[in-house]
mmCIF file of C-alpha atoms in Angstrom:
data_model
loop_
_atom_site.group_PDB
_atom_site.id
_atom_site.type_symbol
_atom_site.label_atom_id
_atom_site.label_comp_id
_atom_site.label_asym_id
_atom_site.label_seq_id
_atom_site.Cartn_x
_atom_site.Cartn_y
_atom_site.Cartn_z
ATOM 1 C CA MET A 750 -2.718 20.165 -74.170
ATOM 2 C CA ARG A 751 -1.113 17.292 -76.062
ATOM 3 C CA VAL A 752 2.341 18.447 -75.005
ATOM 4 C CA LYS A 753 1.081 18.739 -71.400
ATOM 5 C CA TYR A 754 -0.332 15.185 -71.389
ATOM 6 C CA LEU A 755 2.791 13.873 -73.079
ATOM 7 C CA PHE A 756 4.938 15.494 -70.387
ATOM 8 C CA LEU A 757 2.776 14.076 -67.549
ATOM 9 C CA THR A 758 2.886 10.612 -69.122
ATOM 10 C CA TRP A 759 6.651 10.801 -69.471
ATOM 11 C CA LEU A 760 6.984 12.002 -65.862
ATOM 12 C CA THR A 761 4.776 9.149 -64.585
ATOM 13 C CA VAL A 762 6.817 6.561 -66.478
ATOM 14 C CA LEU A 763 10.061 8.081 -65.199
ATOM 15 C CA VAL A 764 8.917 8.106 -61.552
ATOM 16 C CA SER A 765 7.496 4.571 -61.793
ATOM 17 C CA SER A 766 10.704 3.290 -63.355
ATOM 18 C CA TRP A 767 12.749 4.926 -60.603
ATOM 19 C CA VAL A 768 10.555 3.378 -57.862
ATOM 20 C CA ILE A 769 10.823 -0.062 -59.475
ATOM 21 C CA TYR A 770 14.591 0.326 -59.804
ATOM 22 C CA VAL A 771 15.002 1.366 -56.150
ATOM 23 C CA GLN A 772 12.811 -1.506 -54.931
ATOM 24 C CA TYR A 773 14.679 -4.009 -57.086
ATOM 25 C CA SER A 774 18.068 -2.679 -55.939
ATOM 26 C CA ALA A 775 17.003 -2.930 -52.301
ATOM 27 C CA TYR A 776 15.734 -6.473 -52.855
ATOM 28 C CA THR A 777 18.888 -7.666 -54.605
ATOM 29 C CA GLU A 778 21.044 -6.187 -51.818
ATOM 30 C CA LEU A 779 18.958 -7.637 -48.993
ATOM 31 C CA CYS A 780 18.048 -10.992 -50.520
ATOM 32 C CA ARG A 781 21.185 -12.921 -51.455
ATOM 33 C CA GLY A 782 20.246 -16.441 -50.477
ATOM 34 C CA HIS A 783 21.848 -17.953 -53.580
ATOM 35 C CA GLU A 784 25.213 -16.424 -52.583
ATOM 36 C CA CYS A 785 24.833 -17.801 -49.091
ATOM 37 C CA LYS A 786 24.032 -21.303 -50.339
ATOM 38 C CA ASN A 787 26.897 -21.267 -52.852
ATOM 39 C CA ALA A 788 29.420 -20.162 -50.215
ATOM 40 C CA ILE A 789 28.302 -22.820 -47.715
ATOM 41 C CA CYS A 790 28.169 -25.648 -50.257
ATOM 42 C CA GLU A 791 31.584 -24.754 -51.681
ATOM 43 C CA LYS A 792 33.121 -25.199 -48.201
ATOM 44 C CA TYR A 793 31.126 -28.392 -47.617
ATOM 45 C CA ARG A 794 32.342 -29.959 -50.873
ATOM 46 C CA ARG A 795 35.932 -29.060 -49.961
ATOM 47 C CA GLY A 796 35.502 -30.903 -46.657
ATOM 48 C CA VAL A 797 35.918 -27.788 -44.510
ATOM 49 C CA ILE A 798 32.503 -28.029 -42.816
ATOM 50 C CA ASP A 799 29.766 -30.597 -42.329
ATOM 51 C CA GLY A 800 26.510 -30.806 -40.422
ATOM 52 C CA SER A 801 23.057 -32.326 -40.303
ATOM 53 C CA ALA A 802 21.735 -30.056 -43.077
ATOM 54 C CA CYS A 803 24.726 -30.089 -45.434
ATOM 55 C CA SER A 804 23.844 -33.143 -47.517
ATOM 56 C CA SER A 805 20.212 -32.074 -47.960
ATOM 57 C CA LEU A 806 21.236 -28.529 -48.896
ATOM 58 C CA CYS A 807 24.119 -29.269 -51.254
ATOM 59 C CA ASP A 808 23.845 -32.879 -52.519
ATOM 60 C CA LYS A 809 20.223 -33.999 -52.393
ATOM 61 C CA GLU A 810 18.861 -30.428 -52.724
ATOM 62 C CA THR A 811 15.855 -31.273 -50.544
ATOM 63 C CA LEU A 812 16.343 -28.190 -48.366
ATOM 64 C CA TYR A 813 14.812 -25.271 -50.255
ATOM 65 C CA PHE A 814 14.977 -21.513 -49.785
ATOM 66 C CA GLY A 815 11.560 -19.864 -49.939
ATOM 67 C CA ARG A 816 10.463 -16.267 -49.368
ATOM 68 C CA CYS A 817 13.067 -13.672 -48.412
ATOM 69 C CA LEU A 818 12.578 -12.109 -44.951
ATOM 70 C CA SER A 819 15.974 -10.393 -44.658
ATOM 71 C CA SER A 820 16.202 -6.938 -43.131
ATOM 72 C CA LEU A 821 20.030 -6.747 -43.160
ATOM 73 C CA PRO A 822 22.306 -7.774 -46.046
ATOM 74 C CA ASN A 823 24.729 -9.672 -43.800
ATOM 75 C CA ASN A 824 21.999 -11.643 -42.029
ATOM 76 C CA GLN A 825 20.034 -13.604 -44.612
ATOM 77 C CA VAL A 826 16.638 -14.869 -43.443
ATOM 78 C CA TYR A 827 14.322 -16.987 -45.605
ATOM 79 C CA THR A 828 11.356 -19.233 -45.165
ATOM 80 C CA GLY A 829 12.374 -22.757 -46.053
ATOM 81 C CA SER A 830 11.210 -26.324 -46.437
ATOM 82 C CA TRP A 831 13.107 -29.502 -45.617
ATOM 83 C CA GLY A 832 11.201 -32.699 -46.264
ATOM 84 C CA ASP A 833 8.088 -32.561 -44.095
ATOM 85 C CA HIS A 834 9.391 -29.585 -42.107
ATOM 86 C CA SER A 835 8.717 -25.936 -42.825
ATOM 87 C CA GLY A 836 11.016 -23.507 -41.082
ATOM 88 C CA ILE A 837 13.119 -20.364 -41.094
ATOM 89 C CA ILE A 838 16.628 -20.411 -42.610
ATOM 90 C CA HIS A 839 19.308 -18.084 -41.226
ATOM 91 C CA CYS A 840 22.596 -17.581 -43.019
ATOM 92 C CA GLN A 841 25.489 -15.199 -42.316
ATOM 93 C CA LEU A 842 27.338 -13.460 -45.139
ATOM 94 C CA GLY A 843 30.610 -11.531 -45.240
ATOM 95 C CA GLU A 844 30.923 -7.807 -45.775
ATOM 96 C CA VAL A 845 28.749 -6.229 -48.468
ATOM 97 C CA ALA A 846 29.019 -2.850 -50.093
ATOM 98 C CA ARG A 847 26.533 -0.201 -48.968
ATOM 99 C CA TYR A 848 25.571 2.653 -51.220
ATOM 100 C CA ASP A 849 22.841 4.322 -49.164
ATOM 101 C CA LEU A 850 24.662 7.156 -47.402
ATOM 102 C CA SER A 851 21.501 8.288 -45.613
ATOM 103 C CA GLU A 852 21.630 5.324 -43.218
ATOM 104 C CA GLU A 853 24.187 4.068 -40.741
ATOM 105 C CA PRO A 854 26.230 1.322 -42.383
ATOM 106 C CA GLU A 855 25.822 -2.183 -41.056
ATOM 107 C CA PRO A 856 28.750 -3.191 -38.807
ATOM 108 C CA ARG A 857 31.582 -4.783 -40.746
ATOM 109 C CA ARG A 858 31.391 -8.561 -40.670
ATOM 110 C CA GLU A 859 34.156 -10.749 -42.009
ATOM 111 C CA ALA A 860 33.310 -13.964 -43.805
ATOM 112 C CA PRO A 861 33.821 -16.898 -41.399
ATOM 113 C CA ALA A 862 37.044 -18.827 -41.962
ATOM 114 C CA PHE A 863 35.832 -22.076 -40.279
ATOM 115 C CA ASP A 864 39.379 -22.672 -39.016
ATOM 116 C CA LYS A 865 38.435 -23.699 -35.461
ATOM 117 C CA PRO A 866 38.977 -26.255 -34.150
ATOM 118 C CA SER A 867 42.237 -26.746 -36.026
ATOM 119 C CA LYS A 868 43.354 -29.949 -37.659
ATOM 120 C CA GLY A 869 44.541 -32.523 -35.140
ATOM 121 C CA THR A 870 42.194 -31.362 -32.357
ATOM 122 C CA SER A 871 40.855 -34.318 -30.377
ATOM 123 C CA VAL A 872 37.222 -34.688 -29.300
ATOM 124 C CA GLU A 873 38.271 -34.144 -25.677
ATOM 125 C CA LYS A 874 40.054 -30.924 -26.623
ATOM 126 C CA PHE A 875 36.957 -29.788 -28.516
ATOM 127 C CA ARG A 876 34.863 -30.609 -25.457
ATOM 128 C CA GLU A 877 37.149 -28.360 -23.395
ATOM 129 C CA MET A 878 36.806 -25.570 -25.988
ATOM 130 C CA VAL A 879 33.006 -25.746 -25.819
ATOM 131 C CA PHE A 880 33.071 -25.850 -22.006
ATOM 132 C CA SER A 881 35.295 -22.743 -21.858
ATOM 133 C CA LEU A 882 33.050 -20.895 -24.312
ATOM 134 C CA LEU A 883 29.916 -21.684 -22.304
ATOM 135 C CA LYS A 884 31.616 -20.700 -19.060
ATOM 136 C CA ALA A 885 32.624 -17.352 -20.586
ATOM 137 C CA LYS A 886 29.043 -16.685 -21.717
ATOM 138 C CA LEU A 887 27.050 -18.155 -18.810
ATOM 139 C CA GLY A 888 29.444 -17.972 -15.871
ATOM 140 C CA GLU A 889 30.225 -20.802 -13.465
ATOM 141 C CA GLN A 890 27.239 -23.199 -13.573
ATOM 142 C CA VAL A 891 27.003 -26.686 -12.086
ATOM 143 C CA ASN A 892 25.247 -28.164 -15.142
ATOM 144 C CA LEU A 893 27.651 -27.007 -17.854
ATOM 145 C CA SER A 894 29.085 -30.501 -18.403
ATOM 146 C CA GLY A 895 25.633 -31.847 -19.250
ATOM 147 C CA LEU A 896 25.075 -28.984 -21.689
ATOM 148 C CA VAL A 897 28.417 -29.710 -23.367
ATOM 149 C CA SER A 898 27.419 -33.362 -23.818
ATOM 150 C CA HIS A 899 24.110 -32.284 -25.376
ATOM 151 C CA ILE A 900 25.927 -29.964 -27.798
ATOM 152 C CA LEU A 901 28.323 -32.756 -28.811
ATOM 153 C CA SER A 902 25.360 -35.018 -29.566
ATOM 154 C CA VAL A 903 23.905 -32.262 -31.777
ATOM 155 C CA THR A 904 27.312 -31.928 -33.465
ATOM 156 C CA ASP A 905 27.149 -35.537 -34.700
ATOM 157 C CA GLY A 906 24.924 -34.624 -37.642
ATOM 158 C CA ASN A 907 25.113 -37.939 -39.521
ATOM 159 C CA ARG A 908 24.540 -39.992 -36.338
ATOM 160 C CA ASP A 909 27.546 -42.249 -36.891
ATOM 161 C CA GLY A 910 28.580 -42.083 -33.241
ATOM 162 C CA ARG A 911 31.632 -39.873 -33.718
ATOM 163 C CA VAL A 912 32.360 -36.177 -34.203
ATOM 164 C CA SER A 913 34.385 -35.305 -37.300
ATOM 165 C CA LEU A 914 36.502 -32.164 -37.691
ATOM 166 C CA PRO A 915 34.134 -30.586 -40.299
ATOM 167 C CA GLU A 916 31.160 -31.232 -37.981
ATOM 168 C CA ALA A 917 33.012 -29.655 -35.057
ATOM 169 C CA ARG A 918 33.797 -26.576 -37.159
ATOM 170 C CA SER A 919 30.135 -26.094 -38.034
ATOM 171 C CA THR A 920 29.117 -26.409 -34.383
ATOM 172 C CA TRP A 921 31.811 -23.979 -33.265
ATOM 173 C CA ALA A 922 30.598 -21.462 -35.867
ATOM 174 C CA ILE A 923 26.953 -21.502 -34.751
ATOM 175 C CA LEU A 924 27.905 -21.391 -31.059
ATOM 176 C CA GLN A 925 29.470 -17.984 -31.695
ATOM 177 C CA MET A 926 25.935 -16.712 -32.382
ATOM 178 C CA ASP A 927 24.214 -16.006 -29.074
ATOM 179 C CA GLU A 928 20.747 -16.504 -30.559
ATOM 180 C CA VAL A 929 21.582 -20.131 -31.448
ATOM 181 C CA LEU A 930 23.144 -20.914 -28.086
ATOM 182 C CA LEU A 931 20.236 -19.383 -26.160
ATOM 183 C CA GLY A 932 17.790 -21.184 -28.433
ATOM 184 C CA LEU A 933 19.454 -24.502 -27.541
ATOM 185 C CA LEU A 934 19.189 -23.656 -23.835
ATOM 186 C CA LEU A 935 15.498 -22.751 -23.980
ATOM 187 C CA GLN A 936 14.198 -25.297 -26.499
ATOM 188 C CA GLU A 937 14.431 -28.111 -23.929
ATOM 189 C CA ARG A 938 11.288 -26.692 -22.308
ATOM 190 C CA GLY A 939 9.651 -25.810 -25.635
ATOM 191 C CA HIS A 940 10.018 -22.039 -25.273
ATOM 192 C CA THR A 941 11.845 -21.433 -28.555
ATOM 193 C CA PRO A 942 11.566 -22.808 -32.096
ATOM 194 C CA ARG A 943 13.420 -26.113 -32.385
ATOM 195 C CA LEU A 944 16.766 -26.210 -34.208
ATOM 196 C CA LEU A 945 16.153 -28.501 -37.198
ATOM 197 C CA GLY A 946 19.663 -28.597 -38.602
ATOM 198 C CA PHE A 947 22.731 -26.615 -39.633
ATOM 199 C CA CYS A 948 25.637 -26.494 -42.040
ATOM 200 C CA GLY A 949 28.504 -24.153 -41.250
ATOM 201 C CA ASP A 950 26.863 -21.008 -39.881
ATOM 202 C CA LEU A 951 23.657 -21.617 -41.850
ATOM 203 C CA TYR A 952 20.927 -23.061 -39.654
ATOM 204 C CA MET A 953 17.219 -23.773 -39.847
ATOM 205 C CA THR A 954 14.660 -23.552 -37.049
ATOM 206 C CA GLU A 955 11.043 -24.658 -37.049
ATOM 207 C CA ARG A 956 8.526 -22.087 -38.239
ATOM 208 C CA VAL A 957 6.153 -20.520 -35.723
ATOM 209 C CA PRO A 958 2.844 -20.256 -37.617
ATOM 210 C CA TYR A 959 1.303 -17.346 -35.690
ATOM 211 C CA GLY A 960 2.980 -14.105 -34.744
ATOM 212 C CA PRO A 961 3.303 -11.616 -33.277
ATOM 213 C CA LEU A 962 1.722 -12.486 -29.932
ATOM 214 C CA TYR A 963 -0.956 -9.933 -30.739
ATOM 215 C CA GLY A 964 -1.346 -6.897 -32.903
ATOM 216 C CA PHE A 965 -1.330 -5.933 -36.520
ATOM 217 C CA ALA A 966 1.638 -4.475 -38.372
ATOM 218 C CA LEU A 967 0.432 -1.299 -40.039
ATOM 219 C CA PRO A 968 2.016 -0.258 -43.353
ATOM 220 C CA TRP A 969 4.908 2.085 -42.566
ATOM 221 C CA PRO A 970 3.313 5.203 -44.142
ATOM 222 C CA LEU A 971 0.412 4.890 -41.657
ATOM 223 C CA VAL A 972 2.447 4.273 -38.498
ATOM 224 C CA SER A 973 3.166 7.945 -37.797
ATOM 225 C CA TRP A 974 -0.484 8.921 -38.458
ATOM 226 C CA VAL A 975 -2.207 6.424 -36.158
ATOM 227 C CA PRO A 976 -2.322 7.492 -32.466
ATOM 228 C CA ASN A 977 -0.880 5.027 -29.941
ATOM 229 C CA SER A 978 -4.233 4.623 -28.204
ATOM 230 C CA LEU A 979 -5.894 3.643 -31.497
ATOM 231 C CA GLN A 980 -2.978 1.331 -32.322
ATOM 232 C CA ARG A 981 -3.446 -0.491 -28.995
ATOM 233 C CA THR A 982 -7.172 -0.859 -29.723
ATOM 234 C CA ILE A 983 -6.475 -2.232 -33.208
ATOM 235 C CA ASP A 984 -3.918 -4.639 -31.698
ATOM 236 C CA GLN A 985 -6.589 -6.244 -29.526
ATOM 237 C CA TRP A 986 -8.831 -6.950 -32.523
ATOM 238 C CA PHE A 987 -6.328 -9.464 -33.907
ATOM 239 C CA THR A 988 -6.231 -11.948 -31.033
ATOM 240 C CA PRO A 989 -7.630 -15.468 -30.456
ATOM 241 C CA SER A 990 -10.480 -16.250 -28.026
ATOM 242 C CA TRP A 991 -9.899 -15.489 -24.343
ATOM 243 C CA PRO A 992 -9.321 -19.115 -23.186
ATOM 244 C CA ARG A 993 -6.661 -19.460 -25.879
ATOM 245 C CA LYS A 994 -5.106 -16.146 -24.853
ATOM 246 C CA ALA A 995 -4.975 -17.471 -21.291
ATOM 247 C CA LYS A 996 -3.128 -20.603 -22.437
ATOM 248 C CA ILE A 997 -0.642 -18.540 -24.463
ATOM 249 C CA SER A 998 -0.138 -16.240 -21.462
ATOM 250 C CA MET A 999 0.610 -19.212 -19.229
ATOM 251 C CA GLY A 1000 3.352 -20.123 -21.695
ATOM 252 C CA LEU A 1001 4.931 -16.694 -21.218
ATOM 253 C CA LEU A 1002 4.689 -17.024 -17.425
ATOM 254 C CA GLU A 1003 6.355 -20.455 -17.623
ATOM 255 C CA LEU A 1004 9.144 -18.992 -19.766
ATOM 256 C CA VAL A 1005 9.719 -16.313 -17.121
ATOM 257 C CA GLU A 1006 9.709 -18.986 -14.427
ATOM 258 C CA ASP A 1007 12.247 -21.160 -16.253
ATOM 259 C CA VAL A 1008 14.762 -18.356 -16.890
ATOM 260 C CA PHE A 1009 14.564 -17.137 -13.271
ATOM 261 C CA HIS A 1010 17.243 -19.196 -11.490
ATOM 262 C CA GLY A 1011 16.994 -21.818 -14.226
ATOM 263 C CA THR A 1012 19.119 -24.851 -15.016
ATOM 264 C CA TYR A 1013 21.961 -22.769 -16.453
ATOM 265 C CA GLY A 1014 21.645 -19.688 -14.258
ATOM 266 C CA ASN A 1015 19.478 -16.602 -14.307
ATOM 267 C CA PHE A 1016 18.565 -14.862 -17.578
ATOM 268 C CA LEU A 1017 17.052 -11.470 -18.298
ATOM 269 C CA ILE A 1018 14.593 -10.801 -21.120
ATOM 270 C CA CYS A 1019 15.498 -7.323 -22.277
ATOM 271 C CA ASP A 1020 12.625 -6.702 -24.684
ATOM 272 C CA LEU A 1021 9.230 -8.215 -23.922
ATOM 273 C CA ALA A 1022 7.461 -6.601 -26.880
ATOM 274 C CA ALA A 1023 4.666 -8.682 -28.399
ATOM 275 C CA MET A 1024 6.462 -8.772 -31.761
ATOM 276 C CA HIS A 1025 9.136 -11.102 -30.325
ATOM 277 C CA PHE A 1026 6.643 -13.855 -29.494
ATOM 278 C CA GLY A 1027 4.385 -16.138 -31.485
ATOM 279 C CA TYR A 1028 2.395 -19.295 -30.905
ATOM 280 C CA THR A 1029 1.712 -22.669 -32.475
ATOM 281 C CA ASP A 1030 -1.485 -24.280 -33.759
ATOM 282 C CA ARG A 1031 -1.962 -25.651 -30.231
ATOM 283 C CA HIS A 1032 -1.587 -22.136 -28.785
ATOM 284 C CA GLU A 1033 1.769 -22.841 -27.191
ATOM 285 C CA LEU A 1034 3.966 -19.768 -26.816
ATOM 286 C CA ARG A 1035 7.304 -19.503 -28.627
ATOM 287 C CA LEU A 1036 9.980 -16.844 -28.197
ATOM 288 C CA THR A 1037 10.865 -16.025 -31.803
ATOM 289 C CA LYS A 1038 13.747 -13.616 -31.141
ATOM 290 C CA THR A 1039 16.207 -15.162 -28.684
ATOM 291 C CA GLN A 1040 18.559 -12.176 -29.064
ATOM 292 C CA VAL A 1041 16.444 -10.385 -26.430
ATOM 293 C CA VAL A 1042 17.546 -12.911 -23.771
ATOM 294 C CA VAL A 1043 20.829 -12.238 -21.973
ATOM 295 C CA PRO A 1044 22.543 -14.243 -19.198
ATOM 296 C CA GLU A 1045 22.564 -12.248 -15.942
ATOM 297 C CA PHE A 1046 26.306 -12.992 -15.750
ATOM 298 C CA GLU A 1047 26.841 -11.084 -19.019
ATOM 299 C CA PHE A 1048 24.393 -8.320 -18.021
ATOM 300 C CA ARG A 1049 26.225 -7.639 -14.758
ATOM 301 C CA ARG A 1050 29.597 -7.587 -16.540
ATOM 302 C CA VAL A 1051 28.376 -4.995 -19.046
ATOM 303 C CA MET A 1052 26.723 -2.842 -16.383
ATOM 304 C CA ARG A 1053 29.873 -2.785 -14.230
ATOM 305 C CA ALA A 1054 31.778 -1.236 -17.120
ATOM 306 C CA LEU A 1055 29.198 1.462 -17.914
ATOM 307 C CA ARG A 1056 29.778 5.019 -16.736
ATOM 308 C CA CYS A 1057 26.712 7.171 -16.060
ATOM 309 C CA GLU A 1058 25.359 10.505 -14.901
ATOM 310 C CA LYS A 1059 21.721 9.455 -14.513
ATOM 311 C CA ASP A 1060 19.620 6.299 -14.365
ATOM 312 C CA ALA A 1061 18.668 6.637 -18.032
ATOM 313 C CA ASP A 1062 22.305 5.942 -18.966
ATOM 314 C CA CYS A 1063 22.091 2.451 -17.440
ATOM 315 C CA VAL A 1064 19.981 0.603 -20.013
ATOM 316 C CA TYR A 1065 20.746 -2.714 -21.714
ATOM 317 C CA GLY A 1066 18.658 -3.622 -24.749
ATOM 318 C CA ALA A 1067 15.187 -2.109 -24.809
ATOM 319 C CA ASP A 1068 14.174 -2.222 -21.150
ATOM 320 C CA CYS A 1069 16.738 -3.875 -18.856
ATOM 321 C CA GLN A 1070 17.671 -0.958 -16.629
ATOM 322 C CA THR A 1071 19.680 -0.462 -13.465
ATOM 323 C CA SER A 1072 20.266 2.671 -11.379
ATOM 324 C CA CYS A 1073 23.256 5.007 -11.488
ATOM 325 C CA ASP A 1074 25.596 5.186 -8.516
ATOM 326 C CA LEU A 1075 26.282 8.938 -8.556
ATOM 327 C CA SER A 1076 29.111 8.666 -6.024
ATOM 328 C CA GLU A 1077 31.166 6.619 -8.525
ATOM 329 C CA ASN A 1078 29.359 7.527 -11.763
ATOM 330 C CA ARG A 1079 28.959 3.860 -12.585
ATOM 331 C CA CYS A 1080 25.882 1.741 -13.206
ATOM 332 C CA ARG A 1081 24.789 -0.676 -10.521
ATOM 333 C CA GLU A 1082 24.433 -4.354 -11.429
ATOM 334 C CA LYS A 1083 20.952 -5.071 -10.045
ATOM 335 C CA PRO A 1084 18.098 -4.685 -12.584
ATOM 336 C CA LEU A 1085 15.285 -2.377 -11.459
ATOM 337 C CA GLN A 1086 12.522 -4.723 -12.616
ATOM 338 C CA PRO A 1087 12.439 -8.529 -12.851
ATOM 339 C CA ASN A 1088 11.249 -10.295 -16.002
ATOM 340 C CA LEU A 1089 7.896 -11.087 -14.386
ATOM 341 C CA ALA A 1090 6.927 -7.437 -13.895
ATOM 342 C CA LYS A 1091 7.637 -6.672 -17.561
ATOM 343 C CA ALA A 1092 5.778 -9.800 -18.701
ATOM 344 C CA CYS A 1093 2.696 -8.719 -16.763
ATOM 345 C CA ARG A 1094 2.868 -5.293 -18.387
ATOM 346 C CA THR A 1095 2.888 -6.986 -21.791
ATOM 347 C CA LEU A 1096 -0.056 -9.233 -20.834
ATOM 348 C CA LYS A 1097 -2.246 -6.617 -19.089
ATOM 349 C CA ASP A 1098 -4.286 -5.364 -22.057
ATOM 350 C CA TYR A 1099 -4.028 -8.747 -23.769
ATOM 351 C CA LEU A 1100 -5.648 -10.641 -20.883
ATOM 352 C CA LEU A 1101 -8.071 -8.052 -19.526
ATOM 353 C CA ARG A 1102 -9.855 -7.563 -22.854
ATOM 354 C CA GLY A 1103 -12.573 -10.207 -23.036
ATOM 355 C CA ALA A 1104 -11.795 -11.685 -19.605
ATOM 356 C CA PRO A 1105 -14.732 -13.465 -17.882
ATOM 357 C CA SER A 1106 -16.599 -10.987 -15.677
ATOM 358 C CA GLY A 1107 -16.410 -13.266 -12.632
ATOM 359 C CA MET A 1108 -12.611 -13.098 -12.451
ATOM 360 C CA ARG A 1109 -11.744 -9.854 -14.214
ATOM 361 C CA GLU A 1110 -11.366 -7.801 -11.044
ATOM 362 C CA GLU A 1111 -9.118 -10.389 -9.382
ATOM 363 C CA LEU A 1112 -7.065 -10.768 -12.562
ATOM 364 C CA GLU A 1113 -6.564 -7.013 -12.791
ATOM 365 C CA ARG A 1114 -5.521 -6.839 -9.132
ATOM 366 C CA GLN A 1115 -2.960 -9.598 -9.570
ATOM 367 C CA LEU A 1116 -1.543 -8.102 -12.779
ATOM 368 C CA PHE A 1117 -1.019 -4.708 -11.137
ATOM 369 C CA ALA A 1118 0.624 -6.364 -8.104
ATOM 370 C CA CYS A 1119 2.889 -8.200 -10.536
ATOM 371 C CA MET A 1120 3.795 -4.991 -12.412
ATOM 372 C CA ALA A 1121 4.772 -3.389 -9.087
ATOM 373 C CA LEU A 1122 7.567 -5.935 -8.446
ATOM 374 C CA ARG A 1123 10.996 -4.338 -7.995
ATOM 375 C CA GLY A 1124 14.361 -5.975 -8.525
ATOM 376 C CA ASN A 1125 15.858 -4.493 -5.345
ATOM 377 C CA SER A 1126 13.256 -6.040 -3.039
ATOM 378 C CA ARG A 1127 14.801 -7.968 -0.148
ATOM 379 C CA GLN A 1128 12.190 -10.706 -0.534
ATOM 380 C CA LEU A 1129 12.168 -10.804 -4.334
ATOM 381 C CA ASP A 1130 12.420 -14.612 -4.612
ATOM 382 C CA MET A 1131 9.425 -15.162 -2.324
ATOM 383 C CA GLU A 1132 7.308 -12.390 -3.896
ATOM 384 C CA HIS A 1133 8.201 -13.567 -7.398
ATOM 385 C CA SER A 1134 7.182 -17.160 -6.629
ATOM 386 C CA LEU A 1135 3.947 -16.139 -4.860
ATOM 387 C CA ILE A 1136 2.721 -13.773 -7.584
ATOM 388 C CA LEU A 1137 3.688 -16.154 -10.403
ATOM 389 C CA ASN A 1138 1.935 -19.139 -8.816
ATOM 390 C CA ASN A 1139 -1.200 -17.113 -8.031
ATOM 391 C CA LEU A 1140 -1.458 -15.859 -11.606
ATOM 392 C CA LYS A 1141 -0.949 -19.303 -13.115
ATOM 393 C CA ALA A 1142 -3.513 -20.823 -10.737
ATOM 394 C CA LEU A 1143 -6.088 -18.118 -11.554
ATOM 395 C CA LEU A 1144 -5.717 -18.664 -15.306
ATOM 396 C CA TRP A 1145 -5.679 -22.444 -14.981
ATOM 397 C CA ARG A 1146 -8.962 -22.485 -13.033
ATOM 398 C CA GLN A 1147 -10.627 -20.689 -15.927
ATOM 399 C CA ILE A 1148 -9.414 -22.967 -18.726
ATOM 400 C CA SER A 1149 -8.785 -26.358 -17.062
ATOM 401 C CA HIS A 1150 -12.273 -27.547 -17.957
ATOM 402 C CA THR A 1151 -12.094 -26.402 -21.594
ATOM 403 C CA LYS A 1152 -10.605 -28.080 -24.656
ATOM 404 C CA ASP A 1153 -8.011 -25.255 -24.789
ATOM 405 C CA SER A 1154 -6.276 -26.651 -21.714
#
């Protein structure tokens, strides 16, 4: 019996040590914020890059890394604090070694060289570079010049009235990341977390205190055991009061309205899952993952190049789908569903649970009419505007007299 207990004790210690080792190895591979900071500050001190966050990060050390949120080694994500601001720090790293052969390796990513624009480039030439980049990503838009001017004002991190070469290199680096560019486009209307500052390709955005939009993230061992119907029920338990849900929902409807034939063209939201949204203390909606937004110009370009045998082959992201032209075996460019229809599908359970009895039936009718919208409708613009305005008016009538408005 003693030998048996000794063996079990030894086995427990061995297994526990192995689990601790694996967890520590995974943490050290995923969480490499110190490497990221050292690499950025080394280039800043050499005069290669500069930006609004560089001095605070590297000289004054008033920009702090907090808790690690990284899910990929090359994309470092941390909570952070910078003076009175709390936010989320994003930092890109070069290639890392992967030892887990059971998973697909992360795509190779070279460390940024920060060699553009080159030495001797004038501000006007840099303006042309930014304009060409935006045109390539967004297509021909009448307001691109105004957007370029806004980006140049952001580039002047030290507010001395001029753009230096290191500042231009930092701006050029973050503009290569679609999530930053789209965040700049959408933050004017308050739909995305505000960009607080950047240094090279490290940047910090404001923190969204509440997220996801609704729901509760179950521990991964339980996910496969909990039925979807029960998961949806549990999701609805972790939501604010109905008037506050209505205000948050109006924020999502306004986001959809602003990206539909917006200032810089039309955009598609290719994953309207609740996990990609959060809200502030004032119950104002924020899109926390801008990678799910794609310019329609880019979407159509990708779809034109896709070959297909069935409609299921014509999908971009999670749920931006077109139909397959079987005569040419190529995907059509027109999305099957507009953003509004997918937004209403996301909001249906969220809004109907706890809705006032006097308007529940009308709300349900309008949500189902919204979900039935199709992208190939000849009168899509008119139907889109009518349904959107009716929904917003219905919600506003219910909360306009409350403090939540």
